PDB file of C-alpha atoms in Angstrom:
ATOM      1  CA  UNK A   1     -43.502  69.057  46.041  1.00 40.00           C
ATOM      2  CA  UNK A   2     -43.318  66.488  43.269  1.00 42.00           C
ATOM      3  CA  UNK A   3     -39.768  65.792  42.058  1.00 43.00           C
ATOM      4  CA  UNK A   4     -40.844  66.422  38.482  1.00 44.00           C
ATOM      5  CA  UNK A   5     -41.663  70.016  39.398  1.00 45.00           C
ATOM      6  CA  UNK A   6     -38.321  70.637  41.060  1.00 52.00           C
ATOM      7  CA  UNK A   7     -35.818  72.706  39.115  1.00 52.00           C
ATOM      8  CA  UNK A   8     -32.361  71.199  38.667  1.00 75.00           C
ATOM      9  CA  UNK A   9     -29.481  73.426  39.705  1.00 77.00           C
ATOM     10  CA  UNK A  10     -27.323  74.633  36.815  1.00 82.00           C
ATOM     11  CA  UNK A  11     -25.446  77.496  38.517  1.00 85.00           C
ATOM     12  CA  UNK A  12     -23.959  77.686  42.023  1.00 86.00           C
ATOM     13  CA  UNK A  13     -23.112  80.835  43.980  1.00 85.00           C
ATOM     14  CA  UNK A  14     -19.871  80.571  45.987  1.00 85.00           C
ATOM     15  CA  UNK A  15     -19.934  83.089  48.847  1.00 81.00           C
ATOM     16  CA  UNK A  16     -16.226  82.621  49.568  1.00 77.00           C
ATOM     17  CA  UNK A  17     -14.607  85.142  51.913  1.00 79.00           C
ATOM     18  CA  UNK A  18     -16.247  88.396  52.899  1.00 77.00           C
ATOM     19  CA  UNK A  19     -13.517  90.839  51.903  1.00 78.00           C
ATOM     20  CA  UNK A  20     -13.902  94.641  51.954  1.00 79.00           C
ATOM     21  CA  UNK A  21     -13.964  96.040  48.441  1.00 78.00           C
ATOM     22  CA  UNK A  22     -11.065  98.401  49.210  1.00 80.00           C
ATOM     23  CA  UNK A  23      -8.596  95.535  49.717  1.00 84.00           C
ATOM     24  CA  UNK A  24      -9.949  93.156  47.057  1.00 84.00           C
ATOM     25  CA  UNK A  25      -7.157  93.858  44.578  1.00 87.00           C
ATOM     26  CA  UNK A  26      -4.506  93.461  47.299  1.00 90.00           C
ATOM     27  CA  UNK A  27      -5.956  90.075  48.329  1.00 88.00           C
ATOM     28  CA  UNK A  28      -6.133  89.053  44.657  1.00 90.00           C
ATOM     29  CA  UNK A  29      -2.476  89.973  44.174  1.00 92.00           C
ATOM     30  CA  UNK A  30      -1.384  88.031  47.297  1.00 92.00           C
ATOM     31  CA  UNK A  31      -3.197  84.847  46.200  1.00 92.00           C
ATOM     32  CA  UNK A  32      -2.005  85.272  42.606  1.00 94.00           C
ATOM     33  CA  UNK A  33       1.559  85.512  43.938  1.00 94.00           C
ATOM     34  CA  UNK A  34       0.997  82.418  46.099  1.00 94.00           C
ATOM     35  CA  UNK A  35      -0.265  80.495  43.067  1.00 94.00           C
ATOM     36  CA  UNK A  36       2.708  81.532  40.905  1.00 94.00           C
ATOM     37  CA  UNK A  37       5.242  80.662  43.624  1.00 93.00           C
ATOM     38  CA  UNK A  38       3.483  77.341  44.276  1.00 93.00           C
ATOM     39  CA  UNK A  39       3.631  76.301  40.625  1.00 94.00           C
ATOM     40  CA  UNK A  40       7.229  77.492  40.123  1.00 92.00           C
ATOM     41  CA  UNK A  41       8.524  75.954  43.373  1.00 90.00           C
ATOM     42  CA  UNK A  42       6.953  72.562  42.698  1.00 93.00           C
ATOM     43  CA  UNK A  43       8.086  72.591  39.065  1.00 92.00           C
ATOM     44  CA  UNK A  44      11.582  73.376  40.365  1.00 88.00           C
ATOM     45  CA  UNK A  45      11.482  70.303  42.631  1.00 89.00           C
ATOM     46  CA  UNK A  46      10.340  68.109  39.713  1.00 91.00           C
ATOM     47  CA  UNK A  47      13.048  69.552  37.449  1.00 88.00           C
ATOM     48  CA  UNK A  48      15.815  69.145  40.033  1.00 85.00           C
ATOM     49  CA  UNK A  49      14.902  65.520  40.723  1.00 87.00           C
ATOM     50  CA  UNK A  50      14.824  64.810  36.982  1.00 86.00           C
ATOM     51  CA  UNK A  51      18.022  66.738  36.241  1.00 81.00           C
ATOM     52  CA  UNK A  52      20.386  65.601  38.997  1.00 79.00           C
ATOM     53  CA  UNK A  53      21.578  61.995  39.222  1.00 79.00           C
ATOM     54  CA  UNK A  54      22.337  62.519  42.921  1.00 76.00           C
ATOM     55  CA  UNK A  55      18.584  62.934  43.494  1.00 79.00           C
ATOM     56  CA  UNK A  56      17.643  59.717  41.682  1.00 83.00           C
ATOM     57  CA  UNK A  57      16.601  57.956  44.885  1.00 87.00           C
ATOM     58  CA  UNK A  58      13.185  56.736  46.138  1.00 90.00           C
ATOM     59  CA  UNK A  59      12.824  59.619  48.612  1.00 88.00           C
ATOM     60  CA  UNK A  60      13.216  62.289  45.921  1.00 88.00           C
ATOM     61  CA  UNK A  61      11.179  60.307  43.411  1.00 92.00           C
ATOM     62  CA  UNK A  62       8.238  60.326  45.861  1.00 93.00           C
ATOM     63  CA  UNK A  63       8.911  64.017  46.543  1.00 90.00           C
ATOM     64  CA  UNK A  64       8.617  64.836  42.836  1.00 92.00           C
ATOM     65  CA  UNK A  65       5.289  62.984  42.713  1.00 94.00           C
ATOM     66  CA  UNK A  66       4.132  64.959  45.757  1.00 93.00           C
ATOM     67  CA  UNK A  67       4.975  68.132  43.835  1.00 93.00           C
ATOM     68  CA  UNK A  68       2.775  66.952  40.953  1.00 95.00           C
ATOM     69  CA  UNK A  69      -0.042  66.420  43.453  1.00 94.00           C
ATOM     70  CA  UNK A  70       0.517  69.892  44.935  1.00 93.00           C
ATOM     71  CA  UNK A  71       0.349  71.505  41.490  1.00 95.00           C
ATOM     72  CA  UNK A  72      -2.913  69.669  40.808  1.00 94.00           C
ATOM     73  CA  UNK A  73      -4.378  70.731  44.166  1.00 93.00           C
ATOM     74  CA  UNK A  74      -3.423  74.383  43.760  1.00 93.00           C
ATOM     75  CA  UNK A  75      -4.693  74.464  40.164  1.00 93.00           C
ATOM     76  CA  UNK A  76      -8.001  72.885  41.171  1.00 92.00           C
ATOM     77  CA  UNK A  77      -8.763  75.583  43.755  1.00 91.00           C
ATOM     78  CA  UNK A  78      -6.820  78.811  43.206  1.00 91.00           C
ATOM     79  CA  UNK A  79      -7.715  79.871  39.621  1.00 91.00           C
ATOM     80  CA  UNK A  80     -11.432  79.805  40.407  1.00 89.00           C
ATOM     81  CA  UNK A  81     -10.777  81.672  43.667  1.00 88.00           C
ATOM     82  CA  UNK A  82      -8.810  84.354  41.818  1.00 88.00           C
ATOM     83  CA  UNK A  83     -11.630  84.727  39.322  1.00 86.00           C
ATOM     84  CA  UNK A  84     -14.087  85.120  42.214  1.00 84.00           C
ATOM     85  CA  UNK A  85     -12.087  88.038  43.647  1.00 84.00           C
ATOM     86  CA  UNK A  86     -12.595  89.957  40.394  1.00 81.00           C
ATOM     87  CA  UNK A  87     -16.364  89.390  40.338  1.00 78.00           C
ATOM     88  CA  UNK A  88     -18.370  92.449  41.354  1.00 73.00           C
ATOM     89  CA  UNK A  89     -21.403  90.383  42.296  1.00 74.00           C
ATOM     90  CA  UNK A  90     -21.579  87.050  44.137  1.00 75.00           C
ATOM     91  CA  UNK A  91     -19.201  84.684  42.269  1.00 80.00           C
ATOM     92  CA  UNK A  92     -20.896  81.922  40.294  1.00 84.00           C
ATOM     93  CA  UNK A  93     -19.774  78.574  38.936  1.00 86.00           C
ATOM     94  CA  UNK A  94     -21.688  76.160  36.756  1.00 87.00           C
ATOM     95  CA  UNK A  95     -22.741  72.924  38.423  1.00 86.00           C
ATOM     96  CA  UNK A  96     -20.692  70.865  35.943  1.00 86.00           C
ATOM     97  CA  UNK A  97     -17.562  72.952  36.656  1.00 88.00           C
ATOM     98  CA  UNK A  98     -18.227  72.581  40.377  1.00 88.00           C
ATOM     99  CA  UNK A  99     -18.308  68.789  40.058  1.00 88.00           C
ATOM    100  CA  UNK A 100     -15.155  68.907  37.895  1.00 91.00           C
ATOM    101  CA  UNK A 101     -13.379  70.967  40.555  1.00 91.00           C
ATOM    102  CA  UNK A 102     -14.475  68.442  43.177  1.00 90.00           C
ATOM    103  CA  UNK A 103     -13.064  65.622  41.032  1.00 92.00           C
ATOM    104  CA  UNK A 104      -9.567  67.074  40.685  1.00 93.00           C
ATOM    105  CA  UNK A 105      -9.591  68.201  44.312  1.00 92.00           C
ATOM    106  CA  UNK A 106     -10.405  64.587  45.321  1.00 90.00           C
ATOM    107  CA  UNK A 107      -7.641  63.194  43.104  1.00 93.00           C
ATOM    108  CA  UNK A 108      -5.039  65.521  44.596  1.00 93.00           C
ATOM    109  CA  UNK A 109      -6.129  64.888  48.213  1.00 89.00           C
ATOM    110  CA  UNK A 110      -6.165  61.088  47.816  1.00 91.00           C
ATOM    111  CA  UNK A 111      -2.821  61.052  46.021  1.00 93.00           C
ATOM    112  CA  UNK A 112      -1.279  63.334  48.663  1.00 91.00           C
ATOM    113  CA  UNK A 113      -2.419  60.977  51.445  1.00 90.00           C
ATOM    114  CA  UNK A 114      -1.031  57.915  49.686  1.00 92.00           C
ATOM    115  CA  UNK A 115       2.245  59.562  48.646  1.00 93.00           C
ATOM    116  CA  UNK A 116       2.920  60.867  52.169  1.00 92.00           C
ATOM    117  CA  UNK A 117       2.335  57.313  53.392  1.00 93.00           C
ATOM    118  CA  UNK A 118       4.835  55.946  50.865  1.00 93.00           C
ATOM    119  CA  UNK A 119       7.353  58.573  51.935  1.00 92.00           C
ATOM    120  CA  UNK A 120       6.963  57.585  55.595  1.00 92.00           C
ATOM    121  CA  UNK A 121       7.477  53.919  54.655  1.00 93.00           C
ATOM    122  CA  UNK A 122      10.585  54.922  52.698  1.00 92.00           C
ATOM    123  CA  UNK A 123      11.996  56.723  55.772  1.00 90.00           C
ATOM    124  CA  UNK A 124      11.104  53.731  57.957  1.00 92.00           C
ATOM    125  CA  UNK A 125      13.072  51.347  55.735  1.00 92.00           C
ATOM    126  CA  UNK A 126      16.008  53.763  55.394  1.00 89.00           C
ATOM    127  CA  UNK A 127      16.355  54.253  59.162  1.00 89.00           C
ATOM    128  CA  UNK A 128      15.068  51.004  60.677  1.00 89.00           C
ATOM    129  CA  UNK A 129      16.015  48.502  57.933  1.00 89.00           C
ATOM    130  CA  UNK A 130      19.072  50.059  56.242  1.00 88.00           C
ATOM    131  CA  UNK A 131      20.591  46.721  55.188  1.00 89.00           C
ATOM    132  CA  UNK A 132      17.401  45.737  53.346  1.00 88.00           C
ATOM    133  CA  UNK A 133      16.588  49.219  52.001  1.00 90.00           C
ATOM    134  CA  UNK A 134      18.007  48.797  48.493  1.00 89.00           C
ATOM    135  CA  UNK A 135      16.285  45.447  48.043  1.00 90.00           C
ATOM    136  CA  UNK A 136      12.875  46.437  49.424  1.00 89.00           C
ATOM    137  CA  UNK A 137      12.751  49.971  47.981  1.00 91.00           C
ATOM    138  CA  UNK A 138      13.729  48.993  44.440  1.00 91.00           C
ATOM    139  CA  UNK A 139      13.156  51.068  41.308  1.00 91.00           C
ATOM    140  CA  UNK A 140      10.380  48.694  40.241  1.00 93.00           C
ATOM    141  CA  UNK A 141       8.674  48.888  43.652  1.00 94.00           C
ATOM    142  CA  UNK A 142       8.704  52.701  43.538  1.00 94.00           C
ATOM    143  CA  UNK A 143       7.069  52.844  40.115  1.00 95.00           C
ATOM    144  CA  UNK A 144       4.463  50.192  40.982  1.00 95.00           C
ATOM    145  CA  UNK A 145       3.443  51.948  44.224  1.00 95.00           C
ATOM    146  CA  UNK A 146       3.299  55.390  42.603  1.00 96.00           C
ATOM    147  CA  UNK A 147       1.231  54.171  39.643  1.00 96.00           C
ATOM    148  CA  UNK A 148      -1.064  52.326  42.067  1.00 95.00           C
ATOM    149  CA  UNK A 149      -1.437  55.460  44.209  1.00 94.00           C
ATOM    150  CA  UNK A 150      -2.395  57.651  41.258  1.00 95.00           C
ATOM    151  CA  UNK A 151      -4.729  54.984  39.827  1.00 95.00           C
ATOM    152  CA  UNK A 152      -6.530  54.564  43.148  1.00 93.00           C
ATOM    153  CA  UNK A 153      -6.805  58.350  43.507  1.00 93.00           C
ATOM    154  CA  UNK A 154      -8.467  58.737  40.101  1.00 94.00           C
ATOM    155  CA  UNK A 155     -10.798  55.794  40.812  1.00 92.00           C
ATOM    156  CA  UNK A 156     -11.811  57.105  44.246  1.00 89.00           C
ATOM    157  CA  UNK A 157     -12.495  60.572  42.818  1.00 90.00           C
ATOM    158  CA  UNK A 158     -14.524  58.956  40.027  1.00 91.00           C
ATOM    159  CA  UNK A 159     -16.491  57.023  42.640  1.00 87.00           C
ATOM    160  CA  UNK A 160     -17.225  60.230  44.577  1.00 85.00           C
ATOM    161  CA  UNK A 161     -18.487  61.968  41.447  1.00 86.00           C
ATOM    162  CA  UNK A 162     -20.563  58.940  40.437  1.00 87.00           C
ATOM    163  CA  UNK A 163     -22.215  58.856  43.871  1.00 85.00           C
ATOM    164  CA  UNK A 164     -22.963  62.579  43.719  1.00 85.00           C
ATOM    165  CA  UNK A 165     -24.382  62.217  40.188  1.00 82.00           C
ATOM    166  CA  UNK A 166     -27.037  59.835  41.555  1.00 83.00           C
ATOM    167  CA  UNK A 167     -28.484  62.643  43.681  1.00 84.00           C
ATOM    168  CA  UNK A 168     -30.980  65.273  42.636  1.00 85.00           C
ATOM    169  CA  UNK A 169     -30.040  68.906  43.168  1.00 84.00           C
ATOM    170  CA  UNK A 170     -32.910  71.375  43.223  1.00 79.00           C
ATOM    171  CA  UNK A 171     -31.814  74.144  45.555  1.00 70.00           C
ATOM    172  CA  UNK A 172     -30.765  76.209  47.272  1.00 79.00           C
ATOM    173  CA  UNK A 173     -27.844  76.967  44.964  1.00 83.00           C
ATOM    174  CA  UNK A 174     -25.604  78.826  47.429  1.00 85.00           C
ATOM    175  CA  UNK A 175     -22.406  77.386  48.936  1.00 84.00           C
ATOM    176  CA  UNK A 176     -20.853  79.299  51.822  1.00 83.00           C
ATOM    177  CA  UNK A 177     -17.329  78.230  50.903  1.00 82.00           C
ATOM    178  CA  UNK A 178     -14.561  79.255  48.484  1.00 83.00           C
ATOM    179  CA  UNK A 179     -14.535  75.983  46.523  1.00 86.00           C
ATOM    180  CA  UNK A 180     -16.777  72.990  45.831  1.00 86.00           C
ATOM    181  CA  UNK A 181     -16.210  70.573  48.693  1.00 83.00           C
ATOM    182  CA  UNK A 182     -18.160  67.384  49.532  1.00 82.00           C
ATOM    183  CA  UNK A 183     -20.255  68.540  52.478  1.00 80.00           C
ATOM    184  CA  UNK A 184     -21.369  71.887  50.962  1.00 83.00           C
ATOM    185  CA  UNK A 185     -22.398  70.151  47.718  1.00 86.00           C
ATOM    186  CA  UNK A 186     -24.391  67.479  49.563  1.00 84.00           C
ATOM    187  CA  UNK A 187     -26.292  70.231  51.390  1.00 83.00           C
ATOM    188  CA  UNK A 188     -27.652  71.384  48.015  1.00 85.00           C
ATOM    189  CA  UNK A 189     -29.295  68.023  47.327  1.00 84.00           C
ATOM    190  CA  UNK A 190     -33.013  67.494  47.805  1.00 83.00           C
ATOM    191  CA  UNK A 191     -32.503  63.707  47.825  1.00 81.00           C
ATOM    192  CA  UNK A 192     -31.876  61.553  50.874  1.00 80.00           C
ATOM    193  CA  UNK A 193     -28.088  61.692  51.328  1.00 81.00           C
ATOM    194  CA  UNK A 194     -27.809  59.274  54.267  1.00 83.00           C
ATOM    195  CA  UNK A 195     -26.463  56.358  52.231  1.00 82.00           C
ATOM    196  CA  UNK A 196     -24.252  58.662  50.164  1.00 82.00           C
ATOM    197  CA  UNK A 197     -22.720  60.203  53.297  1.00 80.00           C
ATOM    198  CA  UNK A 198     -22.089  56.717  54.681  1.00 83.00           C
ATOM    199  CA  UNK A 199     -20.367  55.648  51.455  1.00 78.00           C
ATOM    200  CA  UNK A 200     -18.246  58.791  51.326  1.00 77.00           C
ATOM    201  CA  UNK A 201     -17.330  58.497  55.010  1.00 77.00           C
ATOM    202  CA  UNK A 202     -16.342  54.835  54.596  1.00 80.00           C
ATOM    203  CA  UNK A 203     -14.129  55.641  51.612  1.00 79.00           C
ATOM    204  CA  UNK A 204     -12.596  58.620  53.418  1.00 75.00           C
ATOM    205  CA  UNK A 205     -11.754  56.419  56.413  1.00 77.00           C
ATOM    206  CA  UNK A 206     -10.019  53.879  54.170  1.00 79.00           C
ATOM    207  CA  UNK A 207      -7.967  56.471  52.270  1.00 77.00           C
ATOM    208  CA  UNK A 208      -7.522  58.918  55.132  1.00 76.00           C
ATOM    209  CA  UNK A 209      -7.483  57.112  58.461  1.00 81.00           C
ATOM    210  CA  UNK A 210      -5.517  54.000  57.420  1.00 86.00           C
ATOM    211  CA  UNK A 211      -2.629  56.060  55.916  1.00 88.00           C
ATOM    212  CA  UNK A 212      -2.484  58.060  59.175  1.00 87.00           C
ATOM    213  CA  UNK A 213      -2.149  54.816  61.160  1.00 90.00           C
ATOM    214  CA  UNK A 214       0.629  53.579  58.853  1.00 91.00           C
ATOM    215  CA  UNK A 215       2.472  56.912  59.177  1.00 91.00           C
ATOM    216  CA  UNK A 216       2.150  56.904  62.984  1.00 90.00           C
ATOM    217  CA  UNK A 217       3.383  53.295  63.250  1.00 93.00           C
ATOM    218  CA  UNK A 218       6.306  54.093  60.915  1.00 91.00           C
ATOM    219  CA  UNK A 219       7.373  57.087  62.991  1.00 90.00           C
ATOM    220  CA  UNK A 220       7.025  55.204  66.272  1.00 91.00           C
ATOM    221  CA  UNK A 221       9.558  52.669  64.928  1.00 91.00           C
ATOM    222  CA  UNK A 222      11.736  55.503  63.586  1.00 90.00           C
ATOM    223  CA  UNK A 223      11.764  57.350  66.926  1.00 89.00           C
ATOM    224  CA  UNK A 224      12.561  54.139  68.823  1.00 90.00           C
ATOM    225  CA  UNK A 225      15.453  53.443  66.430  1.00 89.00           C
ATOM    226  CA  UNK A 226      16.763  57.009  66.755  1.00 88.00           C
ATOM    227  CA  UNK A 227      16.837  56.785  70.555  1.00 86.00           C
ATOM    228  CA  UNK A 228      18.925  53.618  70.296  1.00 85.00           C
ATOM    229  CA  UNK A 229      21.692  55.601  68.552  1.00 82.00           C
ATOM    230  CA  UNK A 230      24.335  56.331  71.236  1.00 83.00           C
ATOM    231  CA  UNK A 231      25.649  59.711  70.031  1.00 82.00           C
ATOM    232  CA  UNK A 232      23.572  62.902  70.008  1.00 80.00           C
ATOM    233  CA  UNK A 233      25.168  63.939  66.705  1.00 79.00           C
ATOM    234  CA  UNK A 234      24.134  60.636  65.153  1.00 77.00           C
ATOM    235  CA  UNK A 235      20.561  61.086  66.393  1.00 80.00           C
ATOM    236  CA  UNK A 236      20.352  64.593  64.956  1.00 79.00           C
ATOM    237  CA  UNK A 237      21.764  63.462  61.611  1.00 77.00           C
ATOM    238  CA  UNK A 238      19.281  60.587  61.281  1.00 78.00           C
ATOM    239  CA  UNK A 239      16.321  62.675  62.450  1.00 79.00           C
ATOM    240  CA  UNK A 240      17.175  65.428  59.950  1.00 77.00           C
ATOM    241  CA  UNK A 241      16.518  62.969  57.094  1.00 75.00           C
ATOM    242  CA  UNK A 242      12.833  62.691  58.056  1.00 80.00           C
ATOM    243  CA  UNK A 243      12.122  65.992  59.846  1.00 80.00           C
ATOM    244  CA  UNK A 244      10.908  67.729  56.659  1.00 80.00           C
ATOM    245  CA  UNK A 245       8.468  64.921  55.915  1.00 82.00           C
ATOM    246  CA  UNK A 246       7.211  64.955  59.519  1.00 84.00           C
ATOM    247  CA  UNK A 247       6.533  68.710  59.335  1.00 84.00           C
ATOM    248  CA  UNK A 248       4.649  68.331  56.032  1.00 85.00           C
ATOM    249  CA  UNK A 249       2.593  65.388  57.348  1.00 86.00           C
ATOM    250  CA  UNK A 250       1.686  67.248  60.552  1.00 85.00           C
ATOM    251  CA  UNK A 251       0.652  70.359  58.640  1.00 83.00           C
ATOM    252  CA  UNK A 252      -1.385  68.479  56.025  1.00 84.00           C
ATOM    253  CA  UNK A 253      -3.176  65.967  58.255  1.00 82.00           C
ATOM    254  CA  UNK A 254      -3.608  68.404  61.141  1.00 80.00           C
ATOM    255  CA  UNK A 255      -5.757  70.762  59.081  1.00 80.00           C
ATOM    256  CA  UNK A 256      -7.420  67.988  57.064  1.00 78.00           C
ATOM    257  CA  UNK A 257      -8.558  66.007  60.115  1.00 75.00           C
ATOM    258  CA  UNK A 258      -9.775  69.172  61.836  1.00 73.00           C
ATOM    259  CA  UNK A 259     -11.998  70.096  58.910  1.00 73.00           C
ATOM    260  CA  UNK A 260     -13.453  66.642  58.244  1.00 69.00           C
ATOM    261  CA  UNK A 261     -13.460  64.951  61.651  1.00 65.00           C
ATOM    262  CA  UNK A 262     -14.259  67.720  64.154  1.00 62.00           C
ATOM    263  CA  UNK A 263     -18.076  67.995  64.467  1.00 54.00           C
ATOM    264  CA  UNK A 264     -19.473  70.850  62.386  1.00 55.00           C
ATOM    265  CA  UNK A 265     -21.390  72.160  65.388  1.00 54.00           C
ATOM    266  CA  UNK A 266     -18.042  72.825  67.039  1.00 47.00           C
ATOM    267  CA  UNK A 267     -16.781  74.930  64.136  1.00 53.00           C
ATOM    268  CA  UNK A 268     -17.775  78.310  62.830  1.00 58.00           C
ATOM    269  CA  UNK A 269     -17.890  78.668  59.060  1.00 65.00           C
ATOM    270  CA  UNK A 270     -15.009  81.161  59.146  1.00 71.00           C
ATOM    271  CA  UNK A 271     -12.772  78.703  61.036  1.00 77.00           C
ATOM    272  CA  UNK A 272     -13.690  75.924  58.585  1.00 75.00           C
ATOM    273  CA  UNK A 273     -12.840  78.158  55.627  1.00 80.00           C
ATOM    274  CA  UNK A 274      -9.561  79.223  57.204  1.00 81.00           C
ATOM    275  CA  UNK A 275      -8.489  75.644  57.941  1.00 80.00           C
ATOM    276  CA  UNK A 276      -9.524  74.603  54.429  1.00 83.00           C
ATOM    277  CA  UNK A 277      -7.394  77.448  53.107  1.00 85.00           C
ATOM    278  CA  UNK A 278      -4.377  76.023  54.943  1.00 84.00           C
ATOM    279  CA  UNK A 279      -4.446  72.594  53.302  1.00 83.00           C
ATOM    280  CA  UNK A 280      -5.679  73.658  49.851  1.00 87.00           C
ATOM    281  CA  UNK A 281      -3.548  76.783  49.335  1.00 88.00           C
ATOM    282  CA  UNK A 282      -0.715  77.010  51.862  1.00 87.00           C
ATOM    283  CA  UNK A 283       0.263  73.323  52.020  1.00 88.00           C
ATOM    284  CA  UNK A 284       1.110  73.095  48.270  1.00 90.00           C
ATOM    285  CA  UNK A 285       3.139  76.301  48.729  1.00 90.00           C
ATOM    286  CA  UNK A 286       4.964  75.221  51.893  1.00 86.00           C
ATOM    287  CA  UNK A 287       5.826  71.641  50.881  1.00 85.00           C
ATOM    288  CA  UNK A 288       8.587  72.521  48.376  1.00 85.00           C
ATOM    289  CA  UNK A 289       9.821  75.387  50.585  1.00 84.00           C
ATOM    290  CA  UNK A 290      10.147  73.136  53.657  1.00 83.00           C
ATOM    291  CA  UNK A 291      11.947  70.420  51.704  1.00 78.00           C
ATOM    292  CA  UNK A 292      14.229  72.934  49.982  1.00 72.00           C
ATOM    293  CA  UNK A 293      15.228  74.807  53.141  1.00 63.00           C
ATOM    294  CA  UNK A 294      15.818  71.685  55.238  1.00 63.00           C
ATOM    295  CA  UNK A 295      17.420  69.445  52.626  1.00 69.00           C
ATOM    296  CA  UNK A 296      21.158  69.674  51.957  1.00 71.00           C
ATOM    297  CA  UNK A 297      21.037  67.584  48.763  1.00 70.00           C
ATOM    298  CA  UNK A 298      18.483  69.877  47.119  1.00 72.00           C
ATOM    299  CA  UNK A 299      20.398  72.996  48.170  1.00 70.00           C
ATOM    300  CA  UNK A 300      23.648  71.536  46.778  1.00 73.00           C
ATOM    301  CA  UNK A 301      21.999  70.772  43.427  1.00 73.00           C
ATOM    302  CA  UNK A 302      20.542  74.300  43.264  1.00 68.00           C
ATOM    303  CA  UNK A 303      23.990  75.689  44.132  1.00 70.00           C
ATOM    304  CA  UNK A 304      25.684  73.669  41.380  1.00 74.00           C
ATOM    305  CA  UNK A 305      23.113  74.767  38.796  1.00 70.00           C
ATOM    306  CA  UNK A 306      23.476  78.403  39.876  1.00 66.00           C
ATOM    307  CA  UNK A 307      27.291  78.181  39.631  1.00 71.00           C
ATOM    308  CA  UNK A 308      27.087  76.598  36.169  1.00 69.00           C
ATOM    309  CA  UNK A 309      24.729  79.344  35.001  1.00 67.00           C
ATOM    310  CA  UNK A 310      27.053  82.049  36.374  1.00 68.00           C
ATOM    311  CA  UNK A 311      30.066  80.438  34.701  1.00 67.00           C
ATOM    312  CA  UNK A 312      28.259  80.339  31.362  1.00 67.00           C
ATOM    313  CA  UNK A 313      27.176  83.949  31.800  1.00 63.00           C
ATOM    314  CA  UNK A 314      30.670  85.210  32.625  1.00 67.00           C
ATOM    315  CA  UNK A 315      32.191  83.060  29.868  1.00 65.00           C
ATOM    316  CA  UNK A 316      30.034  84.807  27.275  1.00 60.00           C
ATOM    317  CA  UNK A 317      31.166  88.232  28.420  1.00 55.00           C
TER     318      UNK A 317
END
């Protein structure tokens, strides 16, 4: 068929999850609750880091930026998913909104990768190079690296969208997923996507694989340093300073690499959707919870704020 006779896609049907109608409202309520808790928990982290002088350190500065990234990721995916649960027919999204969702999803994923890498480097310096930590992890260095991370994330996402805009989309207009991801969108194109897939894969390797290598190398040095500490108590104390970050990294990259690196022929669509759900919905929820539960400094700040609020309340009455 001649390209001139092909109809350009304007609306996309997102099949999402096949949920029985009887439990649709319950599922909607659960995900709405997850979204509210995610936003509130991450805003709490940002507020605590800004409010307390004891949290004005590189580690917590990077953590607050990670919370911004988590809010962006959750907001890029969950509102549209919640709207889809309320649709009686197959949920639809305009092609322009689909590309917009892909853009902000890309920004949040790239920034999360880079920020987790910065956090691992921060832990490496704090544990392996403590005498040089203050000099190397200066206030200026933190701001420069964070601004660079966000700038690169926006540029990479812009590059992805530019590459996709060069393709022609003429059908089908059905995506068997709950949000607009790269691979499902490319499947809708009637153009040759070989070069585009190569470009996207190359960029993903640079911003996905290289950070993983840096994180692994950092933690190898950290583990070696921890084992050199003579006392068991000392080892536990040092390891506790990076255990939360290690859990978050494992959870985020474990699901992300499974979805994008495991061959599609080895995955069912339901498994792919479930794993995607873990890093797009549950990771932004769990990050602040993990850091809050396992971090004494954050718990102490929350305790002080709670005590001050109670004192003010009792003072009034």
